[in-house]
XYZ file of C-alpha atoms in Angstrom:
447
model
C 7.117 -36.984 17.320
C 8.878 -33.428 16.553
C 7.648 -31.971 19.753
C 10.890 -30.585 21.755
C 13.018 -31.217 18.480
C 11.839 -27.897 16.630
C 14.493 -25.649 17.659
C 17.364 -28.165 16.674
C 15.856 -29.322 13.705
C 15.229 -26.015 12.178
C 18.701 -24.845 12.454
C 19.770 -27.742 10.217
C 19.273 -27.696 6.359
C 17.575 -31.227 5.881
C 15.687 -30.686 9.299
C 14.605 -27.727 8.586
C 12.780 -28.987 5.373
C 11.149 -31.509 7.643
C 9.909 -29.146 9.837
C 8.552 -27.073 7.118
C 6.426 -30.096 5.851
C 5.219 -30.244 9.184
C 4.176 -26.740 9.786
C 2.407 -26.579 6.467
C 0.124 -29.096 7.546
C -0.235 -28.158 11.287
C -3.436 -26.373 12.674
C -3.109 -22.880 13.593
C -2.637 -23.810 17.407
C 0.013 -26.378 16.721
C 2.106 -23.972 14.506
C 2.018 -21.427 17.499
C 3.335 -24.693 19.719
C 6.147 -25.304 17.157
C 7.248 -21.550 16.866
C 7.089 -21.346 20.942
C 9.687 -24.083 21.164
C 12.023 -21.241 19.877
C 11.341 -19.104 22.879
C 12.870 -21.375 25.392
C 13.184 -25.171 26.927
C 10.494 -24.023 29.371
C 7.984 -23.284 26.738
C 7.990 -26.835 25.595
C 7.805 -28.471 29.059
C 5.260 -26.102 30.472
C 3.522 -24.335 27.444
C 0.001 -25.371 28.205
C -1.980 -23.504 25.454
C 0.641 -21.844 23.302
C 0.582 -18.031 22.671
C 2.677 -15.855 20.620
C 5.582 -13.986 22.378
C 4.319 -10.774 21.205
C 1.122 -11.480 23.233
C 2.812 -11.897 26.637
C 6.119 -10.490 26.544
C 5.378 -7.187 28.050
C 3.894 -9.133 30.940
C 6.892 -10.559 32.156
C 9.220 -9.083 34.509
C 12.454 -7.465 32.855
C 14.950 -10.244 34.008
C 12.385 -12.936 32.411
C 12.080 -10.874 29.202
C 15.881 -10.852 28.881
C 16.300 -14.812 29.219
C 13.521 -14.980 26.601
C 15.146 -12.688 24.084
C 18.373 -14.272 24.888
C 16.944 -17.792 24.035
C 15.297 -16.624 21.110
C 18.749 -14.757 20.015
C 20.726 -18.284 20.435
C 18.350 -19.737 17.824
C 17.746 -16.793 15.739
C 21.439 -15.709 14.886
C 22.508 -19.363 13.416
C 19.320 -19.489 11.366
C 20.318 -16.016 10.046
C 24.051 -16.944 9.453
C 23.380 -19.842 7.714
C 20.408 -18.275 5.432
C 18.086 -21.107 6.364
C 14.971 -18.876 5.926
C 12.895 -20.492 3.415
C 10.407 -21.657 5.983
C 6.942 -19.988 6.845
C 7.712 -20.882 10.376
C 11.254 -19.210 10.363
C 9.494 -16.176 8.944
C 7.042 -15.921 12.023
C 9.881 -16.488 14.315
C 12.094 -13.643 13.027
C 9.373 -11.229 12.812
C 8.652 -11.872 16.255
C 12.016 -11.915 17.308
C 12.541 -8.602 15.716
C 9.317 -7.162 17.059
C 9.990 -7.954 20.811
C 13.982 -7.553 20.807
C 15.987 -4.450 21.960
C 17.570 -2.288 19.377
C 20.978 -3.733 19.627
C 19.623 -7.205 18.619
C 17.766 -5.733 15.915
C 20.562 -3.966 14.408
C 22.559 -7.378 14.281
C 19.729 -9.223 12.765
C 19.201 -6.407 9.946
C 22.994 -6.595 9.120
C 22.875 -10.613 8.830
C 19.448 -10.518 6.761
C 20.349 -7.609 4.434
C 20.784 -9.050 1.074
C 19.760 -11.844 -1.098
C 18.160 -14.134 1.953
C 15.539 -11.558 2.163
C 14.106 -12.064 -1.142
C 13.219 -15.699 -0.317
C 10.944 -14.466 2.621
C 8.799 -11.906 0.709
C 6.037 -14.196 -0.315
C 4.330 -14.827 3.235
C 3.036 -12.032 5.510
C 5.530 -12.566 8.419
C 8.425 -12.536 5.671
C 7.068 -9.501 4.296
C 7.086 -8.068 7.733
C 10.783 -8.946 8.360
C 11.656 -7.469 4.880
C 9.790 -4.009 5.978
C 11.657 -4.166 9.544
C 15.128 -4.591 8.014
C 14.454 -1.588 5.164
C 12.808 0.509 8.275
C 15.393 -0.274 11.003
C 18.557 -0.542 8.573
C 21.282 1.738 7.561
C 21.782 2.987 4.297
C 24.356 0.430 3.469
C 21.884 -2.278 4.540
C 19.016 -0.604 2.474
C 21.402 -0.567 -0.410
C 21.892 -4.264 -0.233
C 18.168 -5.022 0.186
C 17.300 -2.971 -2.989
C 20.129 -4.699 -5.143
C 18.820 -8.106 -4.136
C 15.265 -6.961 -4.981
C 15.839 -5.401 -8.382
C 15.844 -8.683 -10.461
C 12.516 -9.701 -8.719
C 10.424 -6.773 -9.146
C 8.243 -7.974 -12.252
C 6.924 -10.635 -9.889
C 6.810 -8.781 -6.517
C 4.551 -6.230 -7.984
C 1.373 -8.988 -8.390
C 1.993 -10.485 -4.968
C -0.143 -9.936 -1.960
C 2.804 -9.620 0.309
C 5.758 -8.832 -1.905
C 4.245 -5.556 -3.290
C 4.315 -4.360 0.386
C 8.023 -4.597 0.761
C 8.184 -2.269 -2.600
C 5.988 0.128 -1.299
C 8.034 0.105 1.887
C 11.421 0.722 0.118
C 9.918 3.599 -2.026
C 8.409 5.201 1.087
C 11.621 4.885 3.239
C 14.868 5.171 1.414
C 16.589 8.069 0.834
C 18.721 6.987 -2.157
C 16.343 8.097 -5.054
C 19.183 7.877 -7.392
C 19.307 3.870 -6.539
C 15.640 3.631 -6.440
C 15.244 5.062 -10.016
C 18.143 2.880 -11.426
C 17.126 -0.458 -9.642
C 13.180 -0.451 -9.139
C 11.531 2.164 -11.220
C 12.669 0.665 -14.544
C 10.761 -2.543 -13.679
C 7.426 -0.460 -13.137
C 7.211 0.884 -16.767
C 4.537 -1.712 -17.888
C 1.928 0.909 -16.424
C -1.287 -0.164 -18.346
C -1.032 -3.552 -16.764
C 0.306 -2.285 -13.393
C -2.509 0.205 -12.896
C -5.151 -2.573 -13.157
C -3.164 -5.007 -10.859
C -4.926 -5.324 -7.425
C -1.700 -5.039 -5.801
C 0.808 -3.282 -8.265
C -1.554 -0.104 -8.481
C -0.961 0.326 -4.911
C 2.650 1.152 -5.674
C 1.500 4.042 -8.074
C -0.902 5.139 -5.782
C 1.630 5.502 -2.730
C 3.695 7.578 -4.742
C 0.608 9.806 -5.971
C -1.200 10.028 -2.716
C 0.707 8.111 0.105
C -0.804 6.618 3.235
C -4.485 6.747 2.130
C -6.381 3.776 3.711
C -8.644 3.676 0.540
C -5.695 2.789 -1.394
C -3.282 0.818 0.901
C -5.015 -0.972 3.841
C -4.155 0.000 7.248
C -2.524 -3.388 8.197
C -0.196 -2.779 5.339
C 0.729 0.783 6.422
C 1.420 -0.873 9.810
C 3.451 -3.373 8.487
C 5.565 -0.804 6.276
C 5.923 1.579 9.499
C 7.169 -0.573 12.513
C 7.549 0.980 15.890
C 10.826 2.997 16.130
C 13.476 1.384 18.272
C 16.307 2.884 19.947
C 19.882 1.948 18.996
C 20.232 0.640 22.576
C 19.613 -2.623 24.595
C 17.311 -3.168 27.701
C 17.642 -0.059 30.279
C 19.355 -1.194 33.701
C 20.298 0.727 36.971
C 24.038 0.229 36.236
C 23.907 1.131 32.259
C 21.293 4.085 33.077
C 23.347 7.020 32.214
C 24.963 5.125 29.089
C 21.134 4.519 28.021
C 20.129 8.012 28.336
C 22.903 8.941 25.960
C 22.150 6.077 23.322
C 18.176 6.670 23.386
C 18.980 9.634 21.435
C 19.907 7.243 18.435
C 17.136 5.826 16.557
C 17.646 2.553 14.343
C 16.910 3.292 10.582
C 14.695 6.368 9.703
C 14.702 8.521 7.045
C 15.957 12.219 6.808
C 14.670 13.268 3.333
C 11.177 14.973 3.213
C 8.421 12.466 1.916
C 7.382 14.956 -0.985
C 11.025 15.585 -1.927
C 11.511 11.880 -2.070
C 8.474 11.148 -4.431
C 9.286 14.038 -6.853
C 12.760 12.675 -7.252
C 11.124 8.750 -7.678
C 8.800 10.239 -10.042
C 11.576 12.531 -11.933
C 11.223 14.678 -14.695
C 11.329 14.081 -18.395
C 9.263 11.729 -20.723
C 11.011 8.838 -20.038
C 10.494 9.396 -16.190
C 8.181 7.080 -14.252
C 6.068 10.300 -13.991
C 6.161 11.018 -17.483
C 5.231 7.560 -18.440
C 2.534 7.390 -16.136
C 0.929 10.424 -17.514
C 1.139 9.427 -21.307
C -0.387 5.904 -20.104
C -3.389 7.934 -18.968
C -3.549 10.140 -21.743
C -3.323 7.089 -24.341
C -5.474 4.600 -22.306
C -8.097 7.230 -20.644
C -11.230 5.635 -21.246
C -10.236 2.017 -20.789
C -8.522 3.098 -17.236
C -11.643 5.088 -16.240
C -13.920 1.814 -17.095
C -11.171 -0.172 -14.546
C -12.364 -0.131 -11.184
C -8.553 -0.312 -10.188
C -7.115 1.824 -12.819
C -9.788 4.679 -12.412
C -8.090 5.596 -9.098
C -4.563 6.070 -10.765
C -6.121 8.165 -13.564
C -7.932 10.087 -11.111
C -4.963 10.876 -8.791
C -2.843 11.822 -11.845
C -5.743 14.205 -13.204
C -5.369 16.048 -9.781
C -1.597 16.302 -9.994
C -1.261 13.799 -6.899
C -1.224 14.796 -3.102
C 0.593 18.377 -2.796
C 0.866 18.583 -6.575
C 3.767 15.964 -6.703
C 3.193 15.924 -10.762
C 2.780 19.708 -11.087
C 6.704 20.843 -10.663
C 7.595 19.053 -13.847
C 4.432 17.588 -15.458
C 1.962 20.468 -15.281
C 1.215 20.069 -18.929
C 0.773 16.557 -18.861
C -1.348 16.628 -16.163
C -3.628 19.135 -18.154
C -3.308 16.551 -21.267
C -4.732 13.700 -18.878
C -7.604 16.236 -17.906
C -8.298 16.735 -21.761
C -8.068 12.871 -22.453
C -10.806 12.367 -19.773
C -12.996 15.018 -21.327
C -12.726 13.577 -24.625
C -13.435 10.310 -23.811
C -16.833 11.530 -21.862
C -17.205 13.641 -25.072
C -17.636 11.024 -27.788
C -20.981 10.058 -29.440
C -22.938 7.149 -27.871
C -22.618 4.073 -30.126
C -25.645 2.890 -31.968
C -28.064 0.650 -30.410
C -27.610 -3.084 -30.965
C -24.177 -2.795 -32.269
C -21.887 -5.582 -30.624
C -18.428 -5.523 -29.634
C -18.562 -1.831 -28.677
C -16.898 -0.901 -25.160
C -19.785 0.893 -22.842
C -19.536 4.554 -23.220
C -17.395 6.165 -20.089
C -20.587 8.506 -19.125
C -22.757 5.269 -18.817
C -20.431 2.636 -17.297
C -20.598 2.420 -13.621
C -16.782 2.826 -12.572
C -16.001 5.490 -15.072
C -18.785 7.620 -14.182
C -18.212 7.711 -10.650
C -14.597 8.310 -11.114
C -15.452 11.655 -13.130
C -17.729 12.576 -10.431
C -15.353 12.306 -8.014
C -12.951 14.417 -10.033
C -15.566 17.197 -10.321
C -16.398 17.123 -6.520
C -12.699 17.272 -5.723
C -11.738 19.649 -8.414
C -11.498 22.545 -5.998
C -9.117 20.866 -3.853
C -6.063 21.106 -6.263
C -5.565 24.015 -7.961
C -4.366 22.053 -10.926
C -7.745 20.407 -11.406
C -10.046 23.401 -10.993
C -10.500 23.810 -14.823
C -11.943 20.388 -15.058
C -15.582 20.994 -14.125
C -15.787 23.470 -16.959
C -13.500 21.335 -19.420
C -16.074 18.402 -18.715
C -19.180 20.507 -19.125
C -18.112 21.810 -22.530
C -16.951 18.409 -23.958
C -19.792 16.109 -22.726
C -22.885 17.992 -21.378
C -23.372 21.454 -23.182
C -26.663 20.883 -25.280
C -26.805 17.270 -24.389
C -28.026 17.379 -20.930
C -31.379 15.645 -21.406
C -29.653 13.024 -22.988
C -27.974 11.681 -19.902
C -30.912 11.918 -17.616
C -31.907 8.443 -16.375
C -28.146 7.336 -16.762
C -25.156 6.956 -14.353
C -24.013 10.417 -16.141
C -26.865 12.317 -14.415
C -24.748 12.001 -10.994
C -22.094 14.040 -12.928
C -24.298 16.482 -13.711
C -25.272 16.615 -10.202
C -21.796 17.384 -8.899
C -21.510 19.885 -11.636
C -24.451 21.515 -10.095
C -22.311 22.137 -6.670
C -19.096 22.906 -8.145
C -17.138 26.128 -7.531
C -17.384 27.464 -11.228
C -20.204 29.379 -11.339
C -20.355 29.839 -14.998
C -20.652 26.154 -15.187
C -23.513 26.018 -12.613
C -25.406 28.640 -14.559
C -25.141 26.929 -17.941
C -26.197 23.870 -16.227
C -29.354 25.514 -14.513
C -30.460 27.048 -17.950
C -30.304 23.697 -19.935
C -31.622 21.483 -17.217
C -34.120 23.220 -15.408
C -36.472 23.143 -18.455
C -36.768 19.253 -18.305
C -36.840 18.790 -14.899
C -39.994 19.233 -12.448
C -38.230 20.451 -9.730
C -35.378 23.130 -9.020
C -31.953 21.721 -10.103
C -30.480 22.645 -7.021
C -33.320 19.941 -5.219
C -32.440 17.679 -7.628
C -28.792 17.433 -7.498
C -29.237 17.412 -3.489
C -31.427 14.332 -4.004
C -28.360 12.415 -5.192
C -26.507 13.539 -1.854
C -29.311 12.469 0.478
C -29.532 8.765 -1.425
C -25.915 8.439 -1.074
C -26.057 9.058 2.788
C -28.999 6.649 2.907
C -27.144 3.867 1.089
C -23.966 4.617 3.202
C -26.218 4.020 6.658
C -27.618 1.130 5.139
C -24.298 -0.426 4.216
C -23.281 0.231 7.942
C -26.447 -1.171 9.562
C -25.942 -4.451 7.284
C -22.054 -4.712 8.209
C -22.904 -4.280 12.044
C -25.822 -6.695 11.808
């Protein structure tokens, strides 16, 4: 019924609402066919099996590429000018349009979209992709419009599957850190809950240790960093000399060093994001260690983040976080049979793994080198026998291979009398078992 009419209806407010309803109940193939109608009339009449434009645009000769993008532009510009951007169909179409268009067309799209319309698009994958593209390719003025439009919605975006990617993109690419601290950072202060959020914690972890696949998935990183585009259009023989000159100009980009940007966003002082983060980790160390998501955050804070980003202004606070972790680990075990008591951090699965990781990686950060001795004195000295047969023995095995020889010697002296084998062989067994489990997981995944 609507075949051949999508391009016309999607540019009208009432028609767009109808097409949106149809798109929601359509199959994946039908959705692709609906979007393909915006590529040009021939894709309606001779479409066959519909494909996304990104799958075949580079197979077409240059004149045909120009024709297709010209047709897409005829639909995209009215949609953006009228801000008819609520439909997921439009999100997908605009994401494809920006992906395949030359820089000159993308720059025009960025100017039309920067501002309030973008916020209505952050809730879908393709909408978030458009948001990230606008931030990436936009000028400082365009980015300022985007940040101001997002400021009132940060509390909702942090918990959204796709909305949080736009926040990460802004914090990663925008050079105006003063604007970020005034508009976005104040909304990130509910850190005790944010660090436990599946998506919200990624925002904090990206600032502490950027572009780590174990924290921010690869597909999210790719969305945040779209391919660079020249500010020029298509190359032609007549315009070759001009193109060569314009090719030096690239859309968007960032001039500020990433480590400098991170330091400025985290800032200094008790009321800064870094100060609040350190205070939260110190006050809720045991609770965060037990949480499967928050334990990564407190681990990064305890090592001062990558490149020691927290050390410049918060070295003392980082030490307090390490002390809080050690104190939580050193508390006495609750009496057996007592109900309503949280599991001890040394016996709980996630917290023991987090502490073990901190011991193993302590030598990699000059700000965490003292932690093995700290945890030894607080939790293990005189108590090694107490932790055998529990998750805590993995931490002891890590201490047996740490860089602090005084800790290793003390552990050997205390642990050797209660073991039947050498401490080094006992500790190596945990590494071998870990590798065997890893291999088994890979075989299971491939099978």
